[in-house]
XYZ file of C-alpha atoms in Angstrom:
454
model
C -4.927 -5.823 3.138
C -2.911 -2.769 2.084
C -2.310 -2.096 -1.629
C 0.311 0.064 -3.301
C 0.972 0.681 -6.986
C 4.398 0.608 -8.610
C 4.379 3.510 -11.063
C 5.908 2.333 -14.339
C 6.761 4.016 -17.599
C 5.412 1.026 -19.527
C 4.961 -1.852 -17.088
C 7.040 -4.167 -14.932
C 7.799 -6.631 -17.725
C 10.930 -5.869 -19.734
C 9.000 -6.203 -22.992
C 6.107 -3.969 -21.925
C 7.103 -0.857 -23.860
C 6.611 -2.673 -27.166
C 3.044 -3.695 -26.381
C 0.522 -1.827 -28.611
C -1.538 -0.804 -25.569
C 1.370 1.031 -23.893
C 1.966 4.774 -24.502
C 5.356 5.185 -26.121
C 6.443 8.301 -24.162
C 4.986 7.402 -20.774
C 8.281 7.846 -18.938
C 8.402 11.582 -19.669
C 4.677 12.332 -19.646
C 3.316 13.631 -16.352
C -0.232 13.056 -17.596
C 0.568 9.332 -17.945
C 1.646 9.071 -14.317
C -1.205 11.277 -13.131
C -3.743 9.014 -14.850
C -2.205 5.926 -13.203
C -2.245 7.607 -9.787
C -5.855 8.731 -10.282
C -6.921 5.236 -11.288
C -5.247 3.756 -8.221
C -6.836 6.453 -6.051
C -10.281 5.673 -7.473
C -9.793 2.121 -6.211
C -8.636 3.317 -2.745
C -5.035 2.111 -3.086
C -2.963 3.248 -0.137
C -0.098 4.706 -2.167
C 1.757 4.960 -5.440
C 5.498 4.285 -5.507
C 8.316 5.274 -7.873
C 11.618 3.390 -7.888
C 14.893 5.018 -8.923
C 18.558 4.581 -9.819
C 21.153 7.338 -10.178
C 22.349 6.025 -13.539
C 21.193 4.347 -16.716
C 21.630 0.684 -17.505
C 25.181 0.607 -18.859
C 25.097 -2.722 -20.664
C 25.814 -1.488 -24.207
C 23.962 -4.192 -26.196
C 20.860 -3.744 -24.006
C 21.027 0.055 -23.813
C 19.302 0.625 -27.151
C 16.476 -1.809 -26.362
C 15.368 -1.016 -22.788
C 12.705 1.515 -21.811
C 14.046 2.697 -18.448
C 16.823 5.084 -19.439
C 14.529 8.106 -19.473
C 12.091 9.187 -16.813
C 11.354 11.533 -13.931
C 13.244 11.987 -10.693
C 10.886 10.610 -8.004
C 10.531 13.552 -5.616
C 9.930 15.920 -8.515
C 7.238 13.673 -9.983
C 5.543 13.093 -6.626
C 5.453 16.839 -6.052
C 3.601 17.221 -9.342
C 1.221 14.378 -8.462
C 0.488 15.943 -5.077
C -1.572 18.613 -6.838
C -3.382 16.103 -9.053
C -4.480 13.660 -6.358
C -6.260 14.068 -3.045
C -5.981 10.965 -0.862
C -3.387 8.548 -2.155
C 0.069 8.299 -0.567
C 3.169 9.312 -2.536
C 6.248 7.116 -2.043
C 9.463 8.474 -3.585
C 12.818 6.695 -3.660
C 16.032 8.478 -2.627
C 19.429 6.945 -1.945
C 21.421 7.531 1.226
C 24.634 6.795 -0.678
C 24.714 9.849 -2.939
C 22.520 12.448 -1.247
C 23.171 14.492 1.888
C 20.762 14.301 4.866
C 19.850 17.992 4.783
C 18.741 17.692 1.141
C 16.503 14.714 1.872
C 15.052 16.174 5.083
C 14.128 19.389 3.310
C 12.735 17.807 0.137
C 10.553 15.263 1.921
C 9.330 17.839 4.428
C 8.328 19.964 1.441
C 6.566 17.024 -0.236
C 4.708 16.239 2.971
C 3.514 19.848 3.232
C 2.605 20.031 -0.468
C 0.534 16.852 -0.254
C -1.106 17.516 3.091
C 0.649 14.640 4.839
C 0.860 11.959 2.140
C 4.628 11.643 1.624
C 6.796 8.585 2.165
C 10.532 8.044 1.670
C 11.669 4.747 0.169
C 15.137 4.529 1.704
C 17.688 2.762 -0.497
C 21.426 2.325 -0.658
C 22.801 2.551 -4.182
C 23.578 -0.837 -5.676
C 25.360 -0.354 -9.001
C 28.877 0.757 -9.854
C 27.386 2.790 -12.695
C 25.879 5.030 -10.004
C 29.219 5.423 -8.228
C 30.842 6.638 -11.430
C 28.398 9.544 -11.563
C 29.541 10.741 -8.138
C 33.318 10.667 -8.379
C 33.880 7.038 -7.386
C 35.051 4.078 -9.465
C 33.056 1.522 -7.489
C 30.395 1.465 -4.793
C 31.381 1.497 -1.136
C 31.233 -1.904 0.531
C 27.715 -3.283 1.095
C 27.817 -3.131 4.902
C 29.517 0.277 4.801
C 26.617 1.578 2.701
C 24.196 0.451 5.404
C 26.363 1.999 8.118
C 26.102 5.344 6.342
C 22.369 4.794 5.787
C 21.727 4.243 9.478
C 23.405 7.496 10.488
C 21.775 9.266 7.532
C 18.261 8.369 8.681
C 18.981 9.379 12.274
C 20.172 12.784 11.051
C 17.125 13.262 8.820
C 14.749 12.392 11.645
C 16.609 14.807 13.896
C 16.300 17.587 11.327
C 12.548 16.980 11.009
C 12.341 17.456 14.784
C 14.374 20.673 15.009
C 11.145 22.672 15.019
C 8.444 21.413 17.357
C 4.867 21.224 16.180
C 3.224 24.662 16.112
C 6.572 26.464 16.548
C 5.586 28.867 13.776
C 2.833 30.874 15.448
C 2.781 33.705 12.835
C 1.089 36.205 15.159
C 0.625 39.490 13.265
C -0.604 41.368 16.328
C 2.459 40.642 18.474
C 4.893 40.561 15.575
C 6.195 37.125 16.629
C 6.531 34.739 13.715
C 8.216 31.766 15.443
C 8.373 30.597 19.045
C 12.100 29.972 19.446
C 11.574 28.038 22.681
C 10.370 25.322 20.311
C 13.528 25.451 18.190
C 16.372 22.959 18.648
C 19.752 22.667 16.998
C 20.746 19.172 15.932
C 24.515 19.655 16.330
C 25.185 16.189 14.943
C 28.790 14.992 14.796
C 29.153 11.461 13.524
C 31.324 9.158 11.458
C 29.759 10.174 8.149
C 28.031 13.508 8.747
C 28.385 16.805 10.550
C 25.070 18.675 10.555
C 24.211 21.667 12.722
C 20.600 22.344 11.733
C 17.906 23.427 12.193
C 15.886 22.626 9.099
C 14.544 25.665 7.258
C 11.085 24.125 7.157
C 8.413 23.536 9.756
C 7.900 20.010 11.036
C 6.152 17.804 8.428
C 2.400 17.251 8.892
C 3.035 13.559 9.600
C 5.873 14.312 12.021
C 8.032 12.189 9.747
C 7.017 11.131 6.246
C 6.424 7.363 6.315
C 9.735 5.451 6.202
C 9.834 2.664 3.609
C 12.659 0.198 3.017
C 13.291 -2.859 0.877
C 16.564 -4.507 1.901
C 16.541 -8.225 2.722
C 20.236 -8.933 3.313
C 21.341 -9.340 6.942
C 22.263 -5.653 7.078
C 19.045 -4.711 5.291
C 16.869 -6.725 7.657
C 18.523 -5.157 10.704
C 17.962 -1.727 9.165
C 14.300 -2.527 8.450
C 13.713 -3.767 11.997
C 15.146 -0.542 13.391
C 13.679 2.096 11.069
C 11.178 0.871 8.484
C 7.428 1.349 8.780
C 6.612 -0.204 5.402
C 8.835 -2.970 4.064
C 8.870 -3.911 0.385
C 10.043 -7.433 -0.294
C 10.343 -9.872 -3.182
C 9.353 -13.471 -2.479
C 7.833 -15.898 -5.010
C 7.594 -18.715 -2.421
C 4.796 -18.747 0.162
C 6.790 -20.721 2.724
C 9.819 -18.443 2.441
C 7.492 -15.456 2.598
C 6.007 -16.720 5.859
C 9.486 -17.184 7.342
C 10.543 -13.709 6.252
C 7.385 -12.134 7.681
C 7.679 -13.912 11.030
C 11.399 -13.216 11.323
C 11.060 -9.529 10.547
C 8.185 -9.025 12.980
C 10.176 -10.847 15.679
C 13.190 -8.601 15.085
C 10.958 -5.531 15.190
C 9.616 -6.550 18.586
C 13.133 -7.344 19.842
C 14.009 -3.696 19.205
C 11.140 -2.515 21.386
C 8.837 -1.660 18.497
C 5.328 -2.987 17.945
C 4.809 -5.524 15.152
C 1.695 -3.788 13.816
C 3.735 -0.617 13.216
C 5.673 -2.329 10.405
C 3.685 -3.197 7.280
C 5.145 -5.963 5.096
C 4.233 -5.609 1.414
C 5.740 -8.073 -1.069
C 5.548 -7.278 -4.757
C 3.068 -9.075 -6.986
C 3.070 -9.106 -10.795
C -0.470 -9.961 -11.941
C -0.987 -11.023 -15.550
C -4.771 -11.068 -15.854
C -6.973 -12.795 -18.350
C -10.639 -13.678 -18.458
C -9.291 -17.246 -18.336
C -5.904 -18.678 -17.420
C -5.268 -19.483 -21.077
C -5.906 -15.862 -21.999
C -3.442 -14.702 -19.326
C -0.766 -17.148 -20.492
C -1.141 -15.836 -24.032
C -0.599 -12.272 -22.766
C 2.608 -13.249 -20.996
C 3.885 -15.114 -24.033
C 3.243 -12.037 -26.156
C 5.282 -9.872 -23.795
C 8.068 -12.432 -23.793
C 8.135 -12.372 -27.598
C 8.837 -8.614 -27.457
C 11.958 -9.074 -25.301
C 15.282 -9.342 -27.135
C 17.986 -11.613 -25.704
C 20.247 -8.580 -25.163
C 17.570 -7.114 -22.874
C 17.214 -10.410 -21.001
C 20.948 -10.540 -20.358
C 21.204 -6.839 -19.497
C 18.425 -7.108 -16.905
C 19.931 -10.276 -15.445
C 23.341 -8.597 -15.110
C 21.710 -5.726 -13.248
C 19.904 -7.890 -10.696
C 22.535 -10.616 -10.359
C 25.444 -8.211 -10.053
C 27.348 -9.909 -12.904
C 27.962 -13.111 -10.933
C 28.983 -14.669 -14.236
C 29.501 -13.554 -17.827
C 26.106 -14.334 -19.326
C 27.335 -13.539 -22.838
C 29.788 -16.419 -22.756
C 28.041 -18.965 -20.512
C 25.970 -21.764 -22.021
C 22.471 -20.435 -21.333
C 21.049 -23.948 -21.440
C 23.330 -25.139 -18.620
C 21.994 -25.371 -15.076
C 22.461 -22.497 -12.665
C 25.109 -23.697 -10.175
C 24.341 -23.675 -6.471
C 27.629 -21.951 -5.606
C 28.104 -18.468 -7.039
C 30.232 -15.587 -5.722
C 28.497 -12.908 -3.694
C 28.849 -9.460 -5.220
C 28.782 -5.935 -3.804
C 25.490 -5.152 -5.554
C 21.896 -6.118 -4.640
C 22.872 -9.042 -2.432
C 19.440 -10.018 -1.130
C 17.801 -10.137 -4.568
C 20.813 -11.928 -6.052
C 20.542 -14.633 -3.395
C 16.759 -14.930 -3.776
C 16.972 -15.363 -7.556
C 19.838 -17.847 -7.521
C 18.363 -19.904 -4.668
C 14.983 -20.020 -6.427
C 16.599 -21.108 -9.690
C 18.613 -23.839 -7.978
C 15.556 -25.186 -6.116
C 13.610 -25.349 -9.379
C 16.500 -26.797 -11.379
C 16.512 -23.817 -13.763
C 18.907 -23.232 -16.608
C 20.464 -19.811 -17.065
C 17.990 -19.192 -19.887
C 15.062 -19.883 -17.580
C 16.526 -17.666 -14.864
C 17.055 -14.667 -17.140
C 13.489 -15.087 -18.409
C 12.242 -15.095 -14.800
C 14.121 -11.855 -14.159
C 12.613 -10.240 -17.258
C 9.116 -11.355 -16.249
C 9.080 -10.559 -12.537
C 12.561 -9.708 -11.129
C 11.902 -12.419 -8.533
C 8.571 -11.069 -7.296
C 5.497 -13.248 -6.987
C 3.998 -13.533 -10.477
C 0.449 -14.814 -10.862
C -0.807 -15.584 -14.359
C -4.509 -16.335 -14.444
C -8.092 -15.210 -14.051
C -9.121 -12.513 -11.543
C -10.337 -15.201 -9.168
C -7.050 -17.097 -9.363
C -5.067 -13.939 -8.653
C -7.329 -13.071 -5.718
C -6.922 -16.638 -4.407
C -3.140 -16.247 -4.221
C -3.325 -12.798 -2.641
C -5.825 -13.833 0.010
C -3.906 -17.033 0.791
C -0.635 -15.115 1.167
C -2.347 -12.534 3.360
C -4.203 -15.018 5.561
C -1.136 -17.229 6.043
C 0.760 -14.217 7.408
C 3.264 -13.814 4.623
C 2.051 -10.269 3.855
C 0.107 -7.331 5.258
C -0.660 -6.290 1.714
C 0.961 -6.036 -1.719
C 2.888 -3.665 -3.916
C 1.125 -4.238 -7.253
C 3.497 -4.334 -10.251
C 1.351 -4.478 -13.404
C 3.097 -6.185 -16.308
C 1.848 -3.367 -18.561
C 0.245 0.009 -17.905
C -2.314 1.369 -18.158
C -4.066 -1.814 -19.360
C -2.730 -4.112 -16.632
C -3.694 -1.646 -13.921
C -7.172 -1.132 -15.352
C -7.729 -4.886 -15.401
C -6.562 -5.189 -11.798
C -8.825 -2.351 -10.631
C -11.861 -3.516 -12.611
C -11.528 -7.288 -12.124
C -9.350 -8.177 -9.121
C -10.179 -5.385 -6.659
C -13.952 -6.184 -6.737
C -13.105 -9.822 -6.078
C -10.970 -8.867 -3.065
C -13.808 -6.687 -1.758
C -16.327 -9.460 -2.266
C -14.174 -11.593 0.022
C -13.891 -8.812 2.592
C -10.136 -8.340 2.091
C -9.918 -4.826 0.675
C -11.619 -1.548 1.469
C -13.839 0.663 -0.673
C -12.774 4.106 0.626
C -9.990 6.006 2.410
C -9.908 5.943 6.189
C -7.376 8.604 7.198
C -6.388 12.174 6.481
C -2.673 11.368 6.167
C -0.799 8.385 4.772
C 0.208 7.402 8.307
C -3.412 7.341 9.435
C -4.410 5.438 6.327
C -1.781 2.744 6.982
C -2.538 2.539 10.701
C 0.825 4.024 11.691
C 1.241 6.341 14.655
C 2.560 9.871 14.278
C 6.029 10.077 15.913
C 6.539 12.392 18.852
C 9.195 15.077 18.603
C 12.339 13.691 20.225
C 13.524 17.091 21.490
C 10.141 17.961 22.956
C 10.158 14.652 24.835
C 13.629 15.386 26.213
C 12.572 18.839 27.333
C 9.504 17.456 29.072
C 11.655 14.825 30.785
C 13.793 17.620 32.232
C 10.679 19.445 33.361
C 11.474 22.522 31.308
C 9.821 22.385 27.907
C 11.880 24.305 25.354
C 14.891 24.885 27.679
C 17.137 22.608 25.609
C 16.301 24.564 22.484
C 17.207 27.938 24.075
C 20.464 26.613 25.469
C 21.683 25.260 22.148
C 21.097 28.290 19.922
């Protein structure tokens, strides 16, 4: 199985920052993140991943009690980590809603060069109105409109990465020729959302394209994943639903002419590890005791898109099975509400679930029990691997590396060393061919298109 690590300031649990084992300034300490990445690399994790939003949590009562309103911008942090790691992949999040394609193409090409081919772009569409207000808008664009922009955005970025063919920069001192312009192509994109001439002022990334990662699970998100994604993050606490999601996504991938093994499905898992199950339960209860009700409600509002006013609702009433769909994180909203309805949860139980795991698979138990769930999920084809979301860091990660990883290896389900030079090779993903070079070859005149468009 593949394993990735969610890089956290304190941990995935909302109460993590108050735990005595957690460094208090982890979010703004590059050494903290470097130590987490190094620990994951020592265990042969495939990548580390940093999530991102373009705003702070704007729920006023919760604002003073949450730990995620300070931290690093992902591409900047991954650039720093590229010099402090050697093998592990570096997955940075960047939104297609409030960036421009040229920015993203250039930054991720730079990260791929800096890291020697270990970069990946987690493609997201912004999901909170608080982000819109930082970019001159009162509210977010419509959900499907955001995905329409995202689709064109990714096509433009891929085109920019291809504007220089591999080995176009020959840098021949003797002849005085620095670049072979027969291997240069203008993009000349004119679309609904973007007008981009190109070319990119960077050579083609070592991986061709940095690995494309995506996490949407709405109808629009699934279609986007089937078309573009090479690694798919998902949240699914139910094995049966996870199996349906996995099978459906792979089927859609194949329907688009892609190969199923070129899309890696990696649900999130929140392991709370104890020497015994009782020990693990006690750890979770301690974290829950650190979490103020204002934080519980603030986190629930974020993930549920304010489907109801949780400060006025009776928290001990049952979650209704009919709630309005919002313009926010639709797939996660639906997953959380459906799960709560199936389990007969009250609002209080649902907001606690969100604080604990945000709807990801949470396993509370011994190393063997956690390995059991991971292996079962993997073998029943609900996952190709997992994005590990430790409840606290660094302690939770250390426990996973020291106790769970050896158990997975003992069962023959996880490797002991790196297998590729780039992240693509390590994940078993093919390097994409240059689209312009292919066109030129099809016309029987390699490079002619490039000369004619300059």
